[in-house]
GROMACS .gro file of N, CA and C in nm:
model
  198
    1MET      N    1   0.091  -0.116  -0.024
    1MET     CA    2  -0.048   0.016  -0.010
    1MET      C    3   0.121   0.095   0.026
    2TYR      N    4   0.162   0.140   0.103
    2TYR     CA    5   0.245   0.254   0.153
    2TYR      C    6   0.355   0.256   0.193
    3VAL      N    7   0.500   0.311   0.168
    3VAL     CA    8   0.634   0.255   0.214
    3VAL      C    9   0.608   0.328   0.346
    4ASN      N   10   0.720   0.307   0.397
    4ASN     CA   11   0.752   0.354   0.527
    4ASN      C   12   0.846   0.484   0.471
    5GLY      N   13   0.776   0.596   0.539
    5GLY     CA   14   0.839   0.757   0.502
    5GLY      C   15   0.787   0.847   0.397
    6GLN      N   16   0.706   0.760   0.353
    6GLN     CA   17   0.610   0.829   0.201
    6GLN      C   18   0.523   0.928   0.243
    7ARG      N   19   0.525   1.076   0.215
    7ARG     CA   20   0.457   1.201   0.206
    7ARG      C   21   0.315   1.100   0.164
    8ILE      N   22   0.203   1.188   0.282
    8ILE     CA   23   0.072   1.125   0.237
    8ILE      C   24   0.001   1.319   0.239
    9TYR      N   25  -0.108   1.338   0.120
    9TYR     CA   26  -0.171   1.477   0.105
    9TYR      C   27  -0.281   1.463   0.087
   10ASP      N   28  -0.338   1.321  -0.033
   10ASP     CA   29  -0.437   1.333  -0.064
   10ASP      C   30  -0.540   1.284   0.021
   11ASP      N   31  -0.660   1.320   0.013
   11ASP     CA   32  -0.802   1.259   0.090
   11ASP      C   33  -0.797   1.109   0.072
   12SER      N   34  -0.759   1.059  -0.042
   12SER     CA   35  -0.755   0.958  -0.032
   12SER      C   36  -0.636   0.833   0.052
   13HIS      N   37  -0.535   0.938   0.035
   13HIS     CA   38  -0.410   0.850   0.138
   13HIS      C   39  -0.447   0.841   0.308
   14PHE      N   40  -0.556   0.968   0.302
   14PHE     CA   41  -0.576   0.985   0.467
   14PHE      C   42  -0.697   0.879   0.461
   15GLN      N   43  -0.770   0.840   0.376
   15GLN     CA   44  -0.913   0.772   0.427
   15GLN      C   45  -0.815   0.602   0.437
   16ASP      N   46  -0.701   0.591   0.308
   16ASP     CA   47  -0.687   0.469   0.343
   16ASP      C   48  -0.595   0.434   0.483
   17HIS      N   49  -0.492   0.525   0.523
   17HIS     CA   50  -0.472   0.506   0.645
   17HIS      C   51  -0.603   0.464   0.727
   18ARG      N   52  -0.679   0.541   0.764
   18ARG     CA   53  -0.742   0.539   0.865
   18ARG      C   54  -0.882   0.446   0.838
   19ASP      N   55  -0.854   0.370   0.688
   19ASP     CA   56  -0.954   0.246   0.711
   19ASP      C   57  -0.885   0.091   0.741
   20CYS      N   58  -0.747   0.134   0.747
   20CYS     CA   59  -0.695   0.026   0.743
   20CYS      C   60  -0.572   0.017   0.882
   21ASN      N   61  -0.613   0.120   0.954
   21ASN     CA   62  -0.513   0.164   1.106
   21ASN      C   63  -0.385   0.150   1.085
   22VAL      N   64  -0.352   0.252   0.970
   22VAL     CA   65  -0.184   0.221   0.999
   22VAL      C   66  -0.139   0.407   1.008
   23PRO      N   67  -0.050   0.397   1.112
   23PRO     CA   68  -0.048   0.540   1.176
   23PRO      C   69   0.039   0.608   1.074
   24VAL      N   70   0.023   0.772   1.118
   24VAL     CA   71   0.107   0.867   1.032
   24VAL      C   72   0.161   0.968   1.180
   25GLN      N   73   0.259   0.972   1.113
   25GLN     CA   74   0.380   1.064   1.155
   25GLN      C   75   0.323   1.211   1.106
   26VAL      N   76   0.325   1.290   1.221
   26VAL     CA   77   0.325   1.415   1.196
   26VAL      C   78   0.474   1.537   1.206
   27TYR      N   79   0.504   1.592   1.106
   27TYR     CA   80   0.598   1.684   1.121
   27TYR      C   81   0.586   1.822   1.071
   28TRP      N   82   0.590   1.901   1.171
   28TRP     CA   83   0.592   2.045   1.170
   28TRP      C   84   0.743   2.089   1.126
   29ARG      N   85   0.743   2.168   0.993
   29ARG     CA   86   0.889   2.181   0.941
   29ARG      C   87   0.977   2.056   0.942
   30ASP      N   88   1.045   2.039   0.958
   30ASP     CA   89   1.142   1.897   0.930
   30ASP      C   90   1.167   1.863   1.081
   31VAL      N   91   1.035   1.854   1.197
   31VAL     CA   92   1.093   1.840   1.342
   31VAL      C   93   0.923   1.747   1.328
   32HIS      N   94   0.986   1.648   1.410
   32HIS     CA   95   0.862   1.534   1.448
   32HIS      C   96   0.780   1.606   1.570
   33HIS      N   97   0.657   1.557   1.525
   33HIS     CA   98   0.527   1.614   1.606
   33HIS      C   99   0.462   1.545   1.700
   34ASP      N  100   0.416   1.433   1.642
   34ASP     CA  101   0.323   1.297   1.677
   34ASP      C  102   0.323   1.207   1.562
   35ILE      N  103   0.265   1.166   1.634
   35ILE     CA  104   0.268   0.956   1.595
   35ILE      C  105   0.096   0.931   1.576
   36GLY      N  106   0.045   0.896   1.536
   36GLY     CA  107  -0.101   0.806   1.606
   36GLY      C  108  -0.174   0.778   1.425
   37PHE      N  109  -0.304   0.789   1.463
   37PHE     CA  110  -0.420   0.702   1.352
   37PHE      C  111  -0.484   0.834   1.347
   38VAL      N  112  -0.543   0.833   1.208
   38VAL     CA  113  -0.593   0.909   1.167
   38VAL      C  114  -0.757   0.911   1.266
   39ASP      N  115  -0.802   1.034   1.270
   39ASP     CA  116  -0.983   0.994   1.377
   39ASP      C  117  -1.084   1.097   1.220
   40GLU      N  118  -1.009   1.172   1.193
   40GLU     CA  119  -1.096   1.298   1.127
   40GLU      C  120  -1.028   1.332   0.976
   41ILE      N  121  -1.089   1.350   0.873
   41ILE     CA  122  -1.035   1.395   0.725
   41ILE      C  123  -1.090   1.545   0.732
   42SER      N  124  -1.045   1.645   0.651
   42SER     CA  125  -1.133   1.745   0.614
   42SER      C  126  -1.045   1.785   0.500
   43SER      N  127  -1.068   1.912   0.429
   43SER     CA  128  -0.938   1.957   0.368
   43SER      C  129  -0.884   2.024   0.422
   44SER      N  130  -0.879   2.083   0.549
   44SER     CA  131  -0.839   2.154   0.556
   44SER      C  132  -0.760   2.148   0.739
   45TYR      N  133  -0.804   2.030   0.781
   45TYR     CA  134  -0.707   1.948   0.875
   45TYR      C  135  -0.736   1.817   0.879
   46ILE      N  136  -0.668   1.730   0.970
   46ILE     CA  137  -0.668   1.594   0.986
   46ILE      C  138  -0.649   1.556   1.159
   47LYS      N  139  -0.734   1.500   1.217
   47LYS     CA  140  -0.755   1.506   1.334
   47LYS      C  141  -0.719   1.372   1.411
   48MET      N  142  -0.587   1.376   1.449
   48MET     CA  143  -0.562   1.294   1.524
   48MET      C  144  -0.520   1.292   1.673
   49ASN      N  145  -0.521   1.187   1.776
   49ASN     CA  146  -0.516   1.188   1.895
   49ASN      C  147  -0.556   1.308   1.952
   50ASN      N  148  -0.682   1.312   1.881
   50ASN     CA  149  -0.809   1.427   1.986
   50ASN      C  150  -0.713   1.578   1.948
   51ILE      N  151  -0.601   1.608   1.818
   51ILE     CA  152  -0.565   1.746   1.800
   51ILE      C  153  -0.609   1.732   1.694
   52PHE      N  154  -0.621   1.876   1.626
   52PHE     CA  155  -0.627   1.905   1.466
   52PHE      C  156  -0.521   1.948   1.408
   53TYR      N  157  -0.484   1.898   1.314
   53TYR     CA  158  -0.324   1.998   1.251
   53TYR      C  159  -0.404   2.014   1.126
   54SER      N  160  -0.365   2.120   1.086
   54SER     CA  161  -0.393   2.175   0.985
   54SER      C  162  -0.271   2.126   0.882
   55ARG      N  163  -0.357   2.091   0.746
   55ARG     CA  164  -0.269   2.050   0.612
   55ARG      C  165  -0.225   2.122   0.577
   56LYS      N  166  -0.231   2.258   0.610
   56LYS     CA  167  -0.126   2.374   0.522
   56LYS      C  168  -0.004   2.376   0.617
   57GLN      N  169   0.035   2.370   0.756
   57GLN     CA  170   0.149   2.409   0.803
   57GLN      C  171   0.216   2.229   0.812
   58PHE      N  172   0.117   2.150   0.873
   58PHE     CA  173   0.187   2.031   0.862
   58PHE      C  174   0.239   1.897   0.731
   59THR      N  175   0.324   1.859   0.768
   59THR     CA  176   0.351   1.719   0.666
   59THR      C  177   0.298   1.641   0.758
   60PHE      N  178   0.255   1.484   0.664
   60PHE     CA  179   0.248   1.378   0.704
   60PHE      C  180   0.296   1.265   0.616
   61VAL      N  181   0.323   1.165   0.689
   61VAL     CA  182   0.389   1.071   0.672
   61VAL      C  183   0.337   0.931   0.704
   62SER      N  184   0.377   0.878   0.618
   62SER     CA  185   0.321   0.686   0.609
   62SER      C  186   0.423   0.612   0.710
   63ARG      N  187   0.332   0.532   0.811
   63ARG     CA  188   0.445   0.507   0.880
   63ARG      C  189   0.426   0.321   0.906
   64PRO      N  190   0.384   0.257   0.818
   64PRO     CA  191   0.315   0.153   0.842
   64PRO      C  192   0.412   0.024   0.960
   65GLY      N  193   0.350  -0.024   0.954
   65GLY     CA  194   0.460  -0.160   1.068
   65GLY      C  195   0.526  -0.066   1.180
   66TYR      N  196   0.455   0.057   1.237
   66TYR     CA  197   0.519   0.090   1.387
   66TYR      C  198   0.431   0.091   1.480
   0.00000   0.00000   0.00000
């Protein structure tokens, strides 16, 4: 499906991770900020661990097998 470290950005990417319970790592600039499972998806944010992350401000990376 996705390789470890692959950047995800499309709605379908986030939906795949949510449906298959694949962890997503969150970066702010180049600094690790969080890792967890996608709870909600919208055009402007991703909700993980009860936190809303702006899709414009943060970078999201696939972490299968984490």
